[in-house]
Amino acid sequence: MAGKFGWPARRTAAAAALTAAVALAPMIAVSEAQALGNNREVPRSCGTNRVSSGFTGSYSWAQTTKASGSCAGRLSAALERNNGVWTTRVYGSSSSAYATDTNNGIAVRYGLHWGCDNCNVTRS
């Protein structure tokens, strides 16, 4: 049985399924990338930091801790809300920094982590 433009029904169904999968793929990738809780080690020029974040049910948090290295500078952490606004950066010690956000009705997308004052930010 031919479709509207002479395609067999199977090809039309296959094309529709492929189109739906391609349209859905970016949404799935974005959702996974934005999840809090990316607990991993991040190598930096003067050492390695462990970055993690999460949500307790009443507030979001981000933590940066020193895993190894020679950096004596302070670590820091903050959070990025879904509207793109960053919370105030919390400066900790040379071994740990911990930031929280009560969300104010806006969900948190990422934990933000710095190894030392001049390090680039890492998202979790």
XYZ file of C-alpha atoms in Angstrom:
124
model
C 0.000 0.000 0.000
C 1.454 3.372 -1.013
C 1.558 6.498 1.177
C 0.539 9.994 0.132
C 3.628 10.585 -2.031
C 4.072 7.041 -3.282
C 6.185 5.853 -0.354
C 5.313 2.490 1.053
C 3.697 2.687 4.483
C 6.768 1.075 6.107
C 9.105 3.807 4.848
C 6.716 6.507 6.043
C 6.549 4.935 9.515
C 10.337 4.518 9.632
C 10.879 8.148 8.608
C 8.423 9.324 11.273
C 10.193 7.256 13.944
C 13.614 8.597 12.908
C 12.337 12.189 12.928
C 10.887 11.711 16.423
C 14.150 10.185 17.694
C 16.252 13.028 16.269
C 13.910 15.631 17.774
C 13.945 13.922 21.184
C 17.721 13.278 21.373
C 18.770 16.871 22.188
C 16.223 17.050 25.021
C 17.547 13.848 26.553
C 21.174 15.017 26.321
C 20.365 18.393 27.907
C 18.467 16.784 30.773
C 21.361 14.459 31.587
C 23.967 17.223 31.385
C 22.010 19.468 33.725
C 21.527 16.962 36.520
C 23.013 17.843 39.884
C 25.259 15.245 41.476
C 28.060 14.858 38.946
C 30.553 13.447 41.458
C 33.949 13.265 39.785
C 37.573 14.322 40.032
C 38.764 17.270 37.954
C 42.496 17.596 37.173
C 43.810 21.160 37.359
C 47.279 22.678 36.825
C 48.144 22.533 40.536
C 46.200 19.448 41.606
C 42.973 17.501 41.442
C 39.625 18.498 42.946
C 36.527 16.399 43.588
C 33.313 18.167 42.557
C 29.801 17.136 43.569
C 26.358 18.651 43.999
C 22.849 17.647 44.969
C 19.404 18.503 46.242
C 18.190 17.590 49.741
C 14.489 18.290 49.186
C 14.692 21.755 50.712
C 17.965 23.167 49.350
C 20.601 22.532 46.679
C 24.297 22.268 47.460
C 27.678 22.173 45.718
C 30.958 21.006 47.235
C 34.534 21.289 45.989
C 37.219 19.318 47.843
C 40.934 18.861 47.307
C 41.827 15.339 46.183
C 45.572 15.887 45.578
C 48.147 18.422 44.481
C 50.199 21.378 45.659
C 47.680 24.228 45.441
C 47.580 26.128 48.720
C 44.932 28.591 47.512
C 41.321 28.558 48.637
C 38.669 26.496 46.912
C 35.225 27.917 46.155
C 31.743 26.843 45.106
C 28.425 28.336 43.975
C 25.236 27.222 42.212
C 23.649 28.162 38.905
C 19.856 28.383 38.777
C 17.784 27.385 35.740
C 17.342 31.069 34.832
C 21.156 31.426 34.464
C 21.685 33.413 37.687
C 24.652 32.340 39.820
C 24.441 32.375 43.593
C 27.124 34.145 45.603
C 30.467 32.351 45.335
C 31.441 30.808 48.687
C 35.163 30.778 49.442
C 36.368 27.947 51.636
C 39.745 26.680 52.758
C 42.512 25.065 50.712
C 40.825 21.693 51.276
C 37.064 22.320 50.887
C 34.296 24.767 49.911
C 30.539 24.250 50.299
C 27.695 26.386 48.901
C 23.938 26.089 49.395
C 20.843 27.660 47.843
C 17.250 27.490 49.061
C 16.184 27.981 45.431
C 13.687 30.824 46.005
C 11.240 29.003 43.760
C 13.785 28.614 40.933
C 15.350 25.196 40.429
C 19.122 24.821 40.409
C 20.745 23.470 37.257
C 24.449 23.134 38.147
C 26.939 23.133 40.966
C 29.868 25.480 40.196
C 33.396 24.701 41.388
C 36.757 26.518 41.387
C 40.046 24.889 42.395
C 41.824 28.135 43.280
C 40.821 31.765 42.760
C 42.251 31.839 39.240
C 41.056 28.388 38.096
C 38.320 28.020 35.517
C 34.876 27.042 36.758
C 33.749 23.406 36.519
C 30.047 22.488 36.455
C 28.563 19.434 38.128
